[in-house]
Coordinates of C-alpha atoms and ligand atoms in Angstrom, one line a residue:
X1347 CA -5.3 -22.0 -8.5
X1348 CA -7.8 -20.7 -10.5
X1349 CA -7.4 -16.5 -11.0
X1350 CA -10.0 -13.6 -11.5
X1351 CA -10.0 -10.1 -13.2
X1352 CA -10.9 -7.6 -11.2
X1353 CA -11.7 -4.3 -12.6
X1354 CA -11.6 -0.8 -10.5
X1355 CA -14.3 1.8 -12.2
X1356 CA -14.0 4.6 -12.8
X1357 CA -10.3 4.4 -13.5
X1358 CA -10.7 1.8 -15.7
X1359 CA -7.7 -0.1 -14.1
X1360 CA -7.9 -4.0 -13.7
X1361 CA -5.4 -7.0 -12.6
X1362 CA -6.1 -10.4 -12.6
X1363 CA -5.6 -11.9 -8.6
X1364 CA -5.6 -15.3 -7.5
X1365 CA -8.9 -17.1 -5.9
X1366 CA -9.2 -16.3 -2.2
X1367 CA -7.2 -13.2 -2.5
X1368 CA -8.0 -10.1 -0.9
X1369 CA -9.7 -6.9 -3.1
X1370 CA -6.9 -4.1 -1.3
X1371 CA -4.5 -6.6 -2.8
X1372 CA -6.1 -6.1 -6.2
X1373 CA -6.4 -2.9 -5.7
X1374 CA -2.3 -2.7 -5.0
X1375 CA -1.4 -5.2 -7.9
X1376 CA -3.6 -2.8 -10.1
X1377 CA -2.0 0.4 -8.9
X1378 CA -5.3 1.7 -8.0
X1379 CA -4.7 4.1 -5.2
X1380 CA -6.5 3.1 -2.4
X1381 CA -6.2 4.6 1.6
X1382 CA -5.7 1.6 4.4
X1383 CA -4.6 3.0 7.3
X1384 CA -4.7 -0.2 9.3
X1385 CA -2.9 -2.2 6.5
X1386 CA -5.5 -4.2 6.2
X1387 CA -6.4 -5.3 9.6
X1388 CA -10.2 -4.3 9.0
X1389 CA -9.9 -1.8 11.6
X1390 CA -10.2 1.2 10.0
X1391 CA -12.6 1.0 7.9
X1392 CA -11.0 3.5 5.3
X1393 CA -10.9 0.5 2.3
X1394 CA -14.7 0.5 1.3
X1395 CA -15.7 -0.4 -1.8
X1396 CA -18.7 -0.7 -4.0
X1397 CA -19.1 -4.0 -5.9
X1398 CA -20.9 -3.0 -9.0
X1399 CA -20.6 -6.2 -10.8
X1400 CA -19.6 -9.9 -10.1
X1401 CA -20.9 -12.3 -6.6
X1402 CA -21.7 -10.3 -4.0
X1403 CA -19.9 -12.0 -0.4
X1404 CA -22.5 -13.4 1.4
X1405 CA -20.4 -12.4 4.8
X1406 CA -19.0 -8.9 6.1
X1407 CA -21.0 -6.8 4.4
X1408 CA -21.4 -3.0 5.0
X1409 CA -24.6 -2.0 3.3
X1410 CA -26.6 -4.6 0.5
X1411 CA -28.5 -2.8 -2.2
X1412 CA -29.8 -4.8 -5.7
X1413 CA -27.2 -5.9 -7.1
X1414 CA -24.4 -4.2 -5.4
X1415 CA -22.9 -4.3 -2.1
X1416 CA -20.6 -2.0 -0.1
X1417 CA -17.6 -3.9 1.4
X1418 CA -14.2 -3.1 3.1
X1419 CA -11.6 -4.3 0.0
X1420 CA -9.2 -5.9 2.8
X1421 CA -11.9 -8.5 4.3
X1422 CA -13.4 -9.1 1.4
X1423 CA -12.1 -12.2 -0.7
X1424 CA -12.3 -12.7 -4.6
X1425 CA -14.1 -15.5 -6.1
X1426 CA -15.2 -14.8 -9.5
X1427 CA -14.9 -11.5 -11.8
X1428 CA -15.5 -8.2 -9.8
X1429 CA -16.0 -5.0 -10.6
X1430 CA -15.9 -2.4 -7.6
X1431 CA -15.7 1.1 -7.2
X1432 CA -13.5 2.5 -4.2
X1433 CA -16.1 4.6 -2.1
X1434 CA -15.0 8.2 -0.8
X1435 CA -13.6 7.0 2.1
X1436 CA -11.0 5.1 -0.1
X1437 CA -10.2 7.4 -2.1
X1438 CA -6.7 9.2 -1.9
X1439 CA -6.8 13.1 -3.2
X1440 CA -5.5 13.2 -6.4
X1441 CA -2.2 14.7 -6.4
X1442 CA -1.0 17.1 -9.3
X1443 CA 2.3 17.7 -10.4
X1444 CA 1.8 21.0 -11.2
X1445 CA 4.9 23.1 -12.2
X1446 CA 5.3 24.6 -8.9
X1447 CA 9.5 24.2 -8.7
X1448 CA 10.2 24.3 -12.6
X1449 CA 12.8 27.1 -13.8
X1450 CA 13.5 27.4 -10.0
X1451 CA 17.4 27.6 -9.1
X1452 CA 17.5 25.7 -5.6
X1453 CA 21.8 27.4 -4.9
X1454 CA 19.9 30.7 -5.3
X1455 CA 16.3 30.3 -3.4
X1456 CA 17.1 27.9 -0.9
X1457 CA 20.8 27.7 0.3
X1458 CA 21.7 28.6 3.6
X1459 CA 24.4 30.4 2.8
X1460 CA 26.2 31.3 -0.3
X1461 CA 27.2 27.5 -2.2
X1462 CA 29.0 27.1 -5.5
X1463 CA 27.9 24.8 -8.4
X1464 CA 29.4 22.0 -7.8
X1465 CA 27.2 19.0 -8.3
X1466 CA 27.9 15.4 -6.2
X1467 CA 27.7 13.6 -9.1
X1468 CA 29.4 13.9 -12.3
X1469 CA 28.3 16.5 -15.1
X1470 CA 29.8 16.5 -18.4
X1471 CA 27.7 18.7 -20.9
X1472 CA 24.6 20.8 -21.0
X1473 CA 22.3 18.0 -21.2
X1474 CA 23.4 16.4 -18.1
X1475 CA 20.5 15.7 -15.5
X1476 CA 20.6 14.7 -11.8
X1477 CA 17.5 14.6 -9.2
X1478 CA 16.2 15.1 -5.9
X1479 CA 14.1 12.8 -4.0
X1480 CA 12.3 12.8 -1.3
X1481 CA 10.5 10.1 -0.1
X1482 CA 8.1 10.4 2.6
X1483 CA 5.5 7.9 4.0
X1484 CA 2.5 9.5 2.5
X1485 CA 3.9 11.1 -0.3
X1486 CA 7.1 11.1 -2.6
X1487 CA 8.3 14.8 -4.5
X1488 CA 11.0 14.4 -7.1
X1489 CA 12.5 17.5 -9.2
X1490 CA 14.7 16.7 -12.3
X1491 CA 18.0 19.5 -12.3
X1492 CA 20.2 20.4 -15.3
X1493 CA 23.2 20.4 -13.7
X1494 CA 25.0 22.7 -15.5
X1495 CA 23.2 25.7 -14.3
X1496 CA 21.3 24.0 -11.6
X1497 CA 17.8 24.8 -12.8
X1498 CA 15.0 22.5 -12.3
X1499 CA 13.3 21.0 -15.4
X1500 CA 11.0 18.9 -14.1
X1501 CA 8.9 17.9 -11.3
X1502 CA 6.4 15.0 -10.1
X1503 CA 4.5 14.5 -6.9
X1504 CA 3.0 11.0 -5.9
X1505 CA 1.8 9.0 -3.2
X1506 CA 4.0 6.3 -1.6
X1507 CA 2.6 3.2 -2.9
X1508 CA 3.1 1.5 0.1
X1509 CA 0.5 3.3 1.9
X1510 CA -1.7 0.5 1.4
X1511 CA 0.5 -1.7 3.8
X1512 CA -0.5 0.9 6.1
X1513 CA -0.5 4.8 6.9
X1514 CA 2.2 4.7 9.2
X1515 CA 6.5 3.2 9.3
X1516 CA 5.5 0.8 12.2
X1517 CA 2.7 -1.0 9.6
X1518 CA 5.4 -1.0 7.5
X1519 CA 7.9 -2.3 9.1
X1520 CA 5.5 -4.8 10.3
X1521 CA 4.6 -5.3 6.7
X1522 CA 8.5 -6.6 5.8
X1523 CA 8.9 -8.7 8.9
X1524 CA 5.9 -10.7 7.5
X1525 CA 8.0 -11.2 4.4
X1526 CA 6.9 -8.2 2.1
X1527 CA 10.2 -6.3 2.3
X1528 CA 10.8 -7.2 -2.0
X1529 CA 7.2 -5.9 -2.3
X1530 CA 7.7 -2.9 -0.5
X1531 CA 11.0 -2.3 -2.5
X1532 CA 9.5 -2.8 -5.6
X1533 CA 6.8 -0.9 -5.4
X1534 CA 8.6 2.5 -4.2
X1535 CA 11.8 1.7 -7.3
X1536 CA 8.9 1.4 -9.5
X1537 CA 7.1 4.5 -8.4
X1538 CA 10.2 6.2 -8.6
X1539 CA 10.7 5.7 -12.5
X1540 CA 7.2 6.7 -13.3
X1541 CA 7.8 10.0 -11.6
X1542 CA 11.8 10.3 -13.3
X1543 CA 9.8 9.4 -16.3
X1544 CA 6.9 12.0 -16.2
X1545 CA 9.4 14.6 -14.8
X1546 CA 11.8 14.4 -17.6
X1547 CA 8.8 15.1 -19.8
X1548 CA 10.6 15.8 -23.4
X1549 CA 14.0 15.3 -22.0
X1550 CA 16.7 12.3 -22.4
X1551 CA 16.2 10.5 -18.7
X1552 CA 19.2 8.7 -19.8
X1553 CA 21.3 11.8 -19.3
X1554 CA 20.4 11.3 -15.7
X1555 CA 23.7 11.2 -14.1
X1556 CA 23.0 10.7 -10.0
X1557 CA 20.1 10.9 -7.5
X1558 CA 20.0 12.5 -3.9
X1559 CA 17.3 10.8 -1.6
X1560 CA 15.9 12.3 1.1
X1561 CA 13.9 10.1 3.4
X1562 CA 13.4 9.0 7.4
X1563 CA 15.2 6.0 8.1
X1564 CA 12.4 3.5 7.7
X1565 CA 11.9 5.0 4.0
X1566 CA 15.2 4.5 3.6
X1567 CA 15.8 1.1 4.3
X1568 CA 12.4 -0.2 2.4
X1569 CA 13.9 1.7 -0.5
X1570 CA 17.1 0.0 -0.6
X1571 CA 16.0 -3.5 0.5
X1572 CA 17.6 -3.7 4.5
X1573 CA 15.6 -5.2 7.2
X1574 CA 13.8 -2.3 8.9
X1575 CA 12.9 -4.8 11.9
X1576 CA 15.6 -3.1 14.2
X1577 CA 14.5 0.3 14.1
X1578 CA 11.4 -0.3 15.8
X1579 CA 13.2 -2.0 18.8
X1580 CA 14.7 -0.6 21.8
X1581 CA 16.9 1.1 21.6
X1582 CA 16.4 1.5 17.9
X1583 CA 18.5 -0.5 15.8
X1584 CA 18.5 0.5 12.1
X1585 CA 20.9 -1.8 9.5
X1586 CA 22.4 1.7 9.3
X1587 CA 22.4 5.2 9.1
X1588 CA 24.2 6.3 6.6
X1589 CA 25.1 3.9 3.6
X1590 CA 27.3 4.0 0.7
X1591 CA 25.8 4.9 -2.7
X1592 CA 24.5 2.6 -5.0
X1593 CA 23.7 2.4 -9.2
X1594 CA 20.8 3.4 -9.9
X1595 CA 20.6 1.0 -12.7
X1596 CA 20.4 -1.8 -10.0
X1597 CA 17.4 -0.1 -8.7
X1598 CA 16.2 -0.3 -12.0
X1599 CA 16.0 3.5 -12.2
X1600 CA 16.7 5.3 -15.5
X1601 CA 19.8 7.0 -16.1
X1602 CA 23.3 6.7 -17.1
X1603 CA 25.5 3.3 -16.9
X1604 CA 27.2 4.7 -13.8
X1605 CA 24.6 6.7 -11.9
X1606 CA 24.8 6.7 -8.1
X1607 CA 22.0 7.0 -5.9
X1608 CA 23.3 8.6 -2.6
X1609 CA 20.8 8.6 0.4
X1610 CA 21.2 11.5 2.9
X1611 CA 22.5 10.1 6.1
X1612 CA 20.4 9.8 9.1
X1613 CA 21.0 10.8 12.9
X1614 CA 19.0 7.5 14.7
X1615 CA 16.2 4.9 14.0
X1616 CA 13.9 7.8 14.6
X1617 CA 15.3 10.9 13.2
X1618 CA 16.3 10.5 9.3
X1619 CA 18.0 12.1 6.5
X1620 CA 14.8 14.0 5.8
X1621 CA 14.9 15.9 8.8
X1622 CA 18.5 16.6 8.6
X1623 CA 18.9 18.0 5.4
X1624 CA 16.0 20.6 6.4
X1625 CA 17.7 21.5 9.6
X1626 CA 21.0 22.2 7.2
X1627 CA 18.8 23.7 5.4
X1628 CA 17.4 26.5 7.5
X1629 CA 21.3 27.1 8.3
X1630 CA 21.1 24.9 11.8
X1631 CA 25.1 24.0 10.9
X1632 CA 26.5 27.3 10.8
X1633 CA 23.7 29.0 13.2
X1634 CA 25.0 31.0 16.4
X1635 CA 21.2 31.3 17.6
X1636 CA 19.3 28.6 18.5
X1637 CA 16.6 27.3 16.7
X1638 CA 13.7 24.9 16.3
X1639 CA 12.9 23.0 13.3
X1640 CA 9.5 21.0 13.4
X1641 CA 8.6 18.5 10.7
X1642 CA 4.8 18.5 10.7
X1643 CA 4.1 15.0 8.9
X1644 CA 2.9 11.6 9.4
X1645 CA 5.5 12.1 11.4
X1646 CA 6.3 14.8 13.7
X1647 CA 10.0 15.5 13.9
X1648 CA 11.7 18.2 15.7
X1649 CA 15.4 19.8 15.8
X1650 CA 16.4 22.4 18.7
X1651 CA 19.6 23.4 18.4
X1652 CA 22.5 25.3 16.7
X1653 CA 25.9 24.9 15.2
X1654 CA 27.4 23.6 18.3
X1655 CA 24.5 20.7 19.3
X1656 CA 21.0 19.7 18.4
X1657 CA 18.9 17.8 19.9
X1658 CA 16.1 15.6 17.8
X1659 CA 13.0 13.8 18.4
X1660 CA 10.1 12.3 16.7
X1661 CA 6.7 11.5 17.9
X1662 CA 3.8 9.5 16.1
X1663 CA 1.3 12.6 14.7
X1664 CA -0.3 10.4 12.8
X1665 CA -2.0 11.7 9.4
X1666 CA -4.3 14.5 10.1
X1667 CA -1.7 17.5 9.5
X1668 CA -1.8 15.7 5.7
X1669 CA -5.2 16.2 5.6
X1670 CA -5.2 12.0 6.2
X1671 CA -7.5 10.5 9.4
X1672 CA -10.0 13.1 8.7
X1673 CA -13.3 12.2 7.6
X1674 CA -13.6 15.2 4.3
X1675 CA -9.4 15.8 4.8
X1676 CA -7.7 16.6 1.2
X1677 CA -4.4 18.0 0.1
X1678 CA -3.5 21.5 0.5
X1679 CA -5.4 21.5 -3.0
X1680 CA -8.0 23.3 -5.2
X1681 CA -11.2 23.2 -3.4
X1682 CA -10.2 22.4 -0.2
X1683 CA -10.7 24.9 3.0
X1684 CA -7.8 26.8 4.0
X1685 CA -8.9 29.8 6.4
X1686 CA -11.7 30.2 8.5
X1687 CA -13.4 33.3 10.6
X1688 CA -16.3 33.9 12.4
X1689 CA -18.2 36.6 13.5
X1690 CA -18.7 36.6 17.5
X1691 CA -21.8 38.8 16.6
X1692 CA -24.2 37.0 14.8
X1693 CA -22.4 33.7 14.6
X1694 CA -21.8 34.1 11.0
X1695 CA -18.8 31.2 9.5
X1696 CA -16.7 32.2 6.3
X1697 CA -14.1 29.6 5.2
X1698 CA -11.7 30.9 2.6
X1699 CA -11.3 27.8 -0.2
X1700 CA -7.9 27.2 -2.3
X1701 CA -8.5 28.8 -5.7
X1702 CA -12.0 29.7 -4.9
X1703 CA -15.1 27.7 -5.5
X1704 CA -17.5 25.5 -3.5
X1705 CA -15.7 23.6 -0.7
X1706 CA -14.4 19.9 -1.5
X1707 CA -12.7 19.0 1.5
X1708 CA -10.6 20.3 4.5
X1709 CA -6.9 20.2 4.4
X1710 CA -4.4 20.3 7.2
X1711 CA -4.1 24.4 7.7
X1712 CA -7.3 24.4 7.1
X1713 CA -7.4 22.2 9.7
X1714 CA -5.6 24.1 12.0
X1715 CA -7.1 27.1 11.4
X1716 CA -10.8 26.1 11.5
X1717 CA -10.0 24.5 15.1
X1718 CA -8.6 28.0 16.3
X1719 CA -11.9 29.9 14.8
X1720 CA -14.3 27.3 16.4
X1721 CA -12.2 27.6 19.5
X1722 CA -12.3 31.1 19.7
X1723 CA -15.9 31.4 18.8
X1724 CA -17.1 28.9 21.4
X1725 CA -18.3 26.4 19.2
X1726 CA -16.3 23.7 20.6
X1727 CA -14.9 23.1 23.8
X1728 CA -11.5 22.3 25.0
X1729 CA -11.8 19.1 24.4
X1730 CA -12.7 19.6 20.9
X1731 CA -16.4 18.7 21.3
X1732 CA -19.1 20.9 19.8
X1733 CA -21.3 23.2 22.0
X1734 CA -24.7 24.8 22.6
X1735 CA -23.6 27.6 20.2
X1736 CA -22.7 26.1 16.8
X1737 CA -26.1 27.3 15.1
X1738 CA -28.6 24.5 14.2
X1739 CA -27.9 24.8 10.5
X1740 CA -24.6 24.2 10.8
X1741 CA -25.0 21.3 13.1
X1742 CA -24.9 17.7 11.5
X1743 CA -25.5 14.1 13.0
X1744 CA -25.0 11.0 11.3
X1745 CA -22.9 8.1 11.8
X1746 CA -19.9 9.3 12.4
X1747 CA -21.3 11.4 15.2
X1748 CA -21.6 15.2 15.4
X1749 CA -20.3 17.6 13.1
X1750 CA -20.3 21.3 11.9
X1751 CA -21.0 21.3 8.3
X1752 CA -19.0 23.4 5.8
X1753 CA -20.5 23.2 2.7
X1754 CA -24.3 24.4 2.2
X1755 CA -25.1 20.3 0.6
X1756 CA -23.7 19.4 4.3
X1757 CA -21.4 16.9 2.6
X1758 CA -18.2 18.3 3.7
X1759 CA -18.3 18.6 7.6
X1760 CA -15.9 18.7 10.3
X1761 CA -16.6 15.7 12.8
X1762 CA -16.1 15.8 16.5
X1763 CA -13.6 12.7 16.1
X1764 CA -11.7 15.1 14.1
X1765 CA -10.5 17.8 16.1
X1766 CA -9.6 14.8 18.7
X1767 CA -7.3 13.3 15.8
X1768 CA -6.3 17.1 15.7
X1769 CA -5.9 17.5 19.3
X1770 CA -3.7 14.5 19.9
X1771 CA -1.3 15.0 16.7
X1772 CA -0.7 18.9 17.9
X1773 CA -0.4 17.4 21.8
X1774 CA 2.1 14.7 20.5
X1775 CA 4.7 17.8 18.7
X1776 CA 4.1 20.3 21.0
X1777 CA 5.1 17.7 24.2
X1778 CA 8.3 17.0 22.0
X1779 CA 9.2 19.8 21.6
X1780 CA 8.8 21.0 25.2
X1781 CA 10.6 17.5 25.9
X1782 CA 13.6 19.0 24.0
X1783 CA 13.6 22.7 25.2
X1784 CA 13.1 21.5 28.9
X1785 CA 15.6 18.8 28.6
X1786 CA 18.5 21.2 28.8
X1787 CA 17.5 22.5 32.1
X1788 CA 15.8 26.3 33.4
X1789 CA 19.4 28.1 31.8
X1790 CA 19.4 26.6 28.8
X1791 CA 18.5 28.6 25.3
X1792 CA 15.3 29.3 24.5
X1793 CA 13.9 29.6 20.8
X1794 CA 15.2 32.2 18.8
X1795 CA 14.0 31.5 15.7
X1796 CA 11.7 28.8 14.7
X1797 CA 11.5 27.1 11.0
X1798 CA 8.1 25.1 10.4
X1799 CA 7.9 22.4 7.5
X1800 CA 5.1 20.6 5.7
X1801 CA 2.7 19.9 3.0
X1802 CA 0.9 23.0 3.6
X1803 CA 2.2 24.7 0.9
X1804 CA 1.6 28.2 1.5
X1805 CA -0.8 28.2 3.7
X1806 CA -0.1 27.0 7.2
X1807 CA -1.9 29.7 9.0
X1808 CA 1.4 30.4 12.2
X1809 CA -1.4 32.6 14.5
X1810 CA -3.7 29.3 14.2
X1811 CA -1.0 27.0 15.0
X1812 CA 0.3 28.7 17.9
X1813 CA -3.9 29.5 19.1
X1814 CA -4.5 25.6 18.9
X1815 CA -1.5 25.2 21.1
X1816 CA 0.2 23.1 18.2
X1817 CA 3.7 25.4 18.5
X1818 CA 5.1 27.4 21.1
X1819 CA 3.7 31.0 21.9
X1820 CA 6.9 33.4 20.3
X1821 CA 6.8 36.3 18.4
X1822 CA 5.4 35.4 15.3
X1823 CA 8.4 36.9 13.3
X1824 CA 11.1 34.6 14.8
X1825 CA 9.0 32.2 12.4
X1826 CA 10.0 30.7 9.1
X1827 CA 8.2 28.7 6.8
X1828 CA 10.2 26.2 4.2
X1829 CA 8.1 24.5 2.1
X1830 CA 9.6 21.2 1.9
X1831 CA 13.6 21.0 4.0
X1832 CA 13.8 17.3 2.8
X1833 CA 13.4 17.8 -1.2
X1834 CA 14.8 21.6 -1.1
X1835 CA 18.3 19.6 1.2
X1836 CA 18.0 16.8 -1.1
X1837 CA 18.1 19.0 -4.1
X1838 CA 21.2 21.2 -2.5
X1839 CA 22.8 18.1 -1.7
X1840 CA 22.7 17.0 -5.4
X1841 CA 24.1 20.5 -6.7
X1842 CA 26.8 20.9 -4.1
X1843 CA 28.7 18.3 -2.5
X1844 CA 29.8 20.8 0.1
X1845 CA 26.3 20.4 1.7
X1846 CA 26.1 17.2 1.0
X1847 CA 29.2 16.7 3.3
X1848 CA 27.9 19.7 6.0
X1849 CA 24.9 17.2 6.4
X1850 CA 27.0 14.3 7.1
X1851 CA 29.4 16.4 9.5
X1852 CA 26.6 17.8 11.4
X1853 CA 24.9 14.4 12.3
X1854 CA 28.0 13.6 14.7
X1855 CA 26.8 16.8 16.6
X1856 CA 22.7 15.9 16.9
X1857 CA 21.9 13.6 19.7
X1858 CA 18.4 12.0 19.3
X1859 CA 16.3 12.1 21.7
X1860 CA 14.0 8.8 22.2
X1861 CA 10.7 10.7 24.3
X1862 CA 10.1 7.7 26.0
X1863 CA 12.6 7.6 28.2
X1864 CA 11.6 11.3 29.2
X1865 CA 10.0 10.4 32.3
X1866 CA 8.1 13.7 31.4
X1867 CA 6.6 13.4 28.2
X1868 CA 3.6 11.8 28.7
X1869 CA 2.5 14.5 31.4
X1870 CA 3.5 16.6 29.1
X1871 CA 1.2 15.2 26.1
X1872 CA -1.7 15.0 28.4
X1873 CA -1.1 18.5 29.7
X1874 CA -1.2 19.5 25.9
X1875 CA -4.3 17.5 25.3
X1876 CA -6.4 20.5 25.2
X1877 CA -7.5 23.8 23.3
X1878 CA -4.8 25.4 23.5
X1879 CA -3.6 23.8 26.8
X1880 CA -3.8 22.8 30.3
X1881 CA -2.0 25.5 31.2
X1882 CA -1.8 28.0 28.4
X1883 CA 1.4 29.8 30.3
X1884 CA 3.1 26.7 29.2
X1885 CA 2.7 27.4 25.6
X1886 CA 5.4 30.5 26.1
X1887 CA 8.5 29.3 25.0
X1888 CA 10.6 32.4 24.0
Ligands
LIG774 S1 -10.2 -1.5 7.3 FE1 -8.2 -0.6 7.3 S2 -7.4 -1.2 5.4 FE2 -9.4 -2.1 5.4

């Protein structure tokens, strides 16, 4: 069969692809990052793509100007020497390392309680290196850690690679039962050494002497190979939940002869070692109070509970907390809106922007906090939809519908069908976690303390999040933020084996929770369905 380069511009990246082969499989066999949140059902019209050069399809296509054509890349078939250019809809955020961990000492910022060195795997000598993982479904965070004094020496951030078999674990599990499970594998082991690599920067990555992974259970089982088919049944039936370690060498991953990889153990099909080694680490295994641990990803997972007994869910929140499903959404990043206010007066909008600057996009607190100003000020309804007062300058139509622009070029906007991705991501987690406070009756504990997790970095706005009706309506101080519970338990996992093993002990004491067979869940999403609520006396929790 007969094969074709196809080049992606402006990255410059090209891979030759078998005739009749789809362009978002060129796109993957090119490692040109490229968002397909269907997986490439052509339903969600994220994969669009310009071709610039080469035979225009005579069928499917999007817009036809001389000489080029704009296409979705996973309904579009290769027939000759392309070259296409992903439109802005395609296009991931680029994602920078940065050097926001490095020199960082994770026993001293981010344990629990008082641990002692004592790394899982084996160290030897001053140059001896271990690292963290932690693999999520969007994105993947690994730190490099000298592991005689515990200090991280490296970092790298990148997106899962999978993501174009789809945005969320059921397109990917979906994705291995159609016989893509060695793909799927390969492509996340691969990704893996390109970060180990550009973490260890200067540094030996043959000193590498173990790996801690931190991931949900789906993650987990892609990573090392299992069939994931049985966590998506029910009851959920993962391979496993916890599994023995393995070399790293047979991963293909860099490091010594003899390095393990150990994956933190998970609780059920739905509720992984990710989730359980931020619980640890907010203190859940040695807490007297009660607490509430929330997840906010791709997906939503929650912990209530204490030292005794936790309960855990997870509910589909689908992208838009990551700044993914949103028409301008982008990483908690430079550029991107992270604050909003308006002035009740004269109707006046100010949006505060990450490191200053004209406005590039709108990440997830940004998000969550332009939805509470717009809320409060009028400008959109309960339902999310804009109203009478959002002043005409500000008000944009096009083809995605209505929108309130936020930069003065009206390029960046928030769309109506946004704050309903919004509104049903904050109704899914703050049902679950109503599903798991009510579930242990009117005398049961109420929320002493709450930790939140995510990718905002530092700027999850709490007062927004609890005016949106995304978490409950406590005191603001009985809030916590941690940055990142998987990579910062993954990372105290690698440096002490004692947590390592509290996370292990404290999974035969969490009893997951599967919200559909709450017969009160779904009145409880709908009844969340709102700004901030139904019933805003539900929201009070404490
Ligand atoms: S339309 Fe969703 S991946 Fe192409």
């Amino acid at each position: 069969m007969p094969a074709h380069r196809v080049q992606f511009s402006p990255s410059g990246r090209s891979t030759l692809i078998t005739e009749g082969a789809s362009l978002l499989r060129a796109a993957e066999l090119a490692s040109e990052p490229m968002r397909a949140e269907c997986g490439g059902r052509g339903a969600c019209g994220r994969c669009l793509v310009r071709i610039l050069d080469g035979q225009v399809p005579e069928y499917r296509v999007l817009r036809r100007e001389a000489g080029s054509a704009e296409v979705l890349a996973c309904l579009t078939r290769v027939h000759g020497p392309l070259t296409v250019q992903p439109l802005v809809e395609a296009q991931l955020p680029k994602l920078v390392s940065g050097d926001r961990y490095i020199g960082v000492q994770p026993l001293a910022a981010w344990a629990p309680w008082p641990l002692a060195l004592a790394p899982l795997v084996e160290c030897h000598g001053a140059e001896d290196l271990g690292v963290a993982l932690d693999i999520g479904t969007t994105t993947l965070r690994l730190l490099l850690i000298r592991l005689s004094d515990g200090t991280i020496v490296g970092e790298a951030w990148a997106y899962n690679p999978q993501i174009s078999k789809g945005a969320d674990v059921i397109s990917r599990i979906v994705a291995a039962e159609k016989g893509c499970l060695g793909e799927l594998a390969a492509a996340i082991r691969e990704a893996v050494v390109a970060m180990a690599l550009e973490a260890a920067g200067g540094l030996d990555p043959g000193c590498i002497r173990g790996y801690v992974v931190a991931g949900n259970v789906t993650m987990i089982h892609l990573l090392l190979g299992e069939d994931p088919s049985g966590i998506r049944r029910v009851p959920s039936e993962p391979r496993a939940l916890a599994f023995s370690p393995v070399d790293a060498q047979g991963l293909g991953w860099p490091g010594r002869a003899d390095a393990p990889v150990y994956t933190v153990p998970g609780a059920g099909g739905w509720v992984g070692g990710d989730i359980l080694a931020g619980a640890v680490r907010a203190g859940f295994s040695r807490a007297a109070e009660t607490a509430l641990y929330v997840d906010l990803g791709t997906n939503g997972e929650i912990v209530f509970g204490n030292a005794d007994f936790a309960l855990a869910c997870a509910c589909s929140a689908g992208p838009a907390f990551e700044g993914g499903g949103i028409r301008c959404g982008m990483r908690a990043d430079r550029g991107a809106v992270d604050g909003a206010a308006i002035d009740a007066e004269n109707g006046a909008m100010e949006l505060s922007v990450i490191g200053g600057g004209s406005v590039r996009g709108l990440c997830g607190s940004g998000l969550i906090a332009l939805a509470d100003a717009l809320f409060r000020a009028g400008w959109i309804d309960r339902c999310g939809r804009l109203t009478a007062r959002v002043p005409v300058e500000r008000r944009v139509e096009g083809k995605w519908g209505v929108a309130i622009a936020l930069s003065t070029d009206q390029r960046v906007a928030l769309w109506e069908r946004d704050t309903a991705s919004l509104i049903r991501a904050k109704a899914a987690v703050f049902a679950g976690i109503r599903s798991l406070v009510e579930s242990l009756g009117a005398g049961g504990p109420g929320i002493e303390r709450a930790y939140v997790s995510g990718n905002f970095g530092r700027y999850l706005n709490l007062p927004a999040a609890v005016g949106i009706g995304l978490l409950p309506d406590i005191p603001l101080g009985r809030y916590g933020y941690i940055d990142n519970g998987s990579l910062e338990g993954a990372a105290l996992s690698l440096l002490s084996s004692q947590f390592f093993a509290e996370i292990a002990a404290y999974v035969t004491r969490v009893t997951y929770v599967d919200l559909s067979d709450l017969p009160g869940y779904m009145d409880e999403f709908v009844g969340a369905s709102f700004l901030p609520h139904t019933s805003p006396d539900l929201l009070r929790m404490g």
